[in-house]
Tab-separated table of C-alpha atoms in Angstrom:
chain	number	residue	atom	x	y	z
A	10	UNK	CA	-56.582	-28.143	-20.360
A	11	UNK	CA	-55.467	-31.642	-20.126
A	12	UNK	CA	-58.145	-32.990	-22.254
A	13	UNK	CA	-57.746	-30.784	-25.186
A	14	UNK	CA	-53.794	-31.253	-25.093
A	15	UNK	CA	-54.630	-35.201	-25.486
A	16	UNK	CA	-56.779	-34.464	-28.334
A	17	UNK	CA	-54.224	-32.327	-29.864
A	18	UNK	CA	-51.487	-34.955	-29.334
A	19	UNK	CA	-54.247	-37.262	-30.283
A	20	UNK	CA	-54.692	-35.675	-34.083
A	21	UNK	CA	-50.391	-34.898	-34.066
A	22	UNK	CA	-49.777	-38.550	-34.632
A	23	UNK	CA	-53.098	-39.903	-36.662
A	24	UNK	CA	-51.565	-37.367	-39.509
A	25	UNK	CA	-48.807	-39.392	-39.940
A	26	UNK	CA	-48.017	-41.352	-42.711
A	27	UNK	CA	-44.727	-42.479	-42.998
A	28	UNK	CA	-43.066	-45.923	-42.675
A	29	UNK	CA	-40.671	-44.971	-40.249
A	30	UNK	CA	-41.916	-42.761	-36.733
A	31	UNK	CA	-38.740	-40.226	-37.398
A	32	UNK	CA	-39.301	-39.525	-40.719
A	33	UNK	CA	-36.422	-41.483	-41.677
A	34	UNK	CA	-33.491	-43.021	-40.608
A	35	UNK	CA	-34.138	-44.928	-37.134
A	36	UNK	CA	-30.750	-45.833	-35.874
A	37	UNK	CA	-27.505	-43.933	-35.152
A	38	UNK	CA	-26.253	-41.735	-38.416
A	39	UNK	CA	-28.749	-38.963	-40.047
A	40	UNK	CA	-26.265	-38.867	-43.736
A	41	UNK	CA	-26.885	-42.296	-43.657
A	42	UNK	CA	-28.559	-43.390	-47.390
A	43	UNK	CA	-30.460	-47.136	-48.439
A	44	UNK	CA	-27.711	-46.982	-50.557
A	45	UNK	CA	-24.938	-50.200	-50.477
A	46	UNK	CA	-22.823	-49.900	-47.067
A	47	UNK	CA	-19.763	-47.922	-48.652
A	48	UNK	CA	-17.494	-47.643	-45.700
A	49	UNK	CA	-14.729	-50.775	-45.073
A	50	UNK	CA	-15.805	-53.733	-44.069
A	51	UNK	CA	-15.202	-53.677	-39.863
A	52	UNK	CA	-15.060	-50.230	-39.049
A	53	UNK	CA	-17.214	-48.736	-36.810
A	54	UNK	CA	-18.943	-46.686	-39.820
A	55	UNK	CA	-19.521	-49.782	-41.644
A	56	UNK	CA	-21.795	-51.419	-38.461
A	57	UNK	CA	-23.197	-47.927	-37.719
A	58	UNK	CA	-24.918	-48.645	-41.737
A	59	UNK	CA	-25.264	-51.930	-41.326
A	60	UNK	CA	-26.964	-51.488	-38.119
A	61	UNK	CA	-29.117	-48.886	-39.475
A	62	UNK	CA	-30.378	-50.481	-42.033
A	63	UNK	CA	-30.964	-53.876	-40.418
A	64	UNK	CA	-32.906	-51.389	-38.288
A	65	UNK	CA	-35.336	-50.139	-40.713
A	66	UNK	CA	-35.389	-53.483	-42.746
A	67	UNK	CA	-37.119	-55.365	-39.996
A	68	UNK	CA	-39.049	-52.030	-39.081
A	69	UNK	CA	-40.656	-51.668	-42.848
A	70	UNK	CA	-40.764	-55.620	-42.723
A	71	UNK	CA	-42.617	-55.678	-40.123
A	72	UNK	CA	-44.903	-52.469	-39.623
A	73	UNK	CA	-48.751	-52.082	-40.716
A	74	UNK	CA	-49.750	-48.801	-41.226
A	75	UNK	CA	-53.497	-49.970	-40.904
A	76	UNK	CA	-52.299	-51.391	-37.584
A	77	UNK	CA	-52.432	-47.573	-35.719
A	78	UNK	CA	-49.646	-46.559	-33.245
A	79	UNK	CA	-49.234	-48.573	-30.225
A	80	UNK	CA	-48.756	-51.927	-32.382
A	81	UNK	CA	-45.547	-49.809	-34.642
A	82	UNK	CA	-44.315	-48.549	-31.649
A	83	UNK	CA	-44.248	-51.974	-30.050
A	84	UNK	CA	-42.946	-52.802	-33.765
A	85	UNK	CA	-40.282	-50.084	-33.748
A	86	UNK	CA	-38.962	-51.412	-30.919
A	87	UNK	CA	-37.982	-54.560	-31.553
A	88	UNK	CA	-36.186	-52.857	-34.970
A	89	UNK	CA	-33.978	-50.945	-32.013
A	90	UNK	CA	-32.857	-54.185	-30.376
A	91	UNK	CA	-32.790	-55.992	-34.337
A	92	UNK	CA	-30.169	-53.289	-34.372
A	93	UNK	CA	-28.538	-52.615	-31.118
A	94	UNK	CA	-27.708	-56.447	-31.803
A	95	UNK	CA	-27.263	-56.387	-35.485
A	96	UNK	CA	-24.613	-53.565	-34.623
A	97	UNK	CA	-22.642	-55.842	-31.727
A	98	UNK	CA	-22.064	-58.682	-34.732
A	99	UNK	CA	-20.770	-56.679	-37.007
A	100	UNK	CA	-18.251	-55.633	-34.084
A	101	UNK	CA	-17.307	-59.048	-33.196
A	102	UNK	CA	-17.084	-59.114	-37.524
A	103	UNK	CA	-20.115	-61.717	-38.036
A	104	UNK	CA	-22.164	-60.045	-40.815
A	105	UNK	CA	-22.314	-62.974	-42.644
């Protein structure tokens, strides 16, 4: 029974072909988009979008469709850390 469950999990992962593990929005806001950040600069909404875009960009630049789940999961964690750092920088007023 355990082998069957493991096989089913592997088959489910093999069918994934999106560049993002969760089908898109990686960070805080499901309504965020890839367009320009229209929130007022310095607001929480601005920082959330800034952080999500930073995280998405990091993942897109460093993941590889041919690498499989393991290496991309590691990149996903690094992208989360980059997004978190961007959020803290933004709240401190350092967005460049």
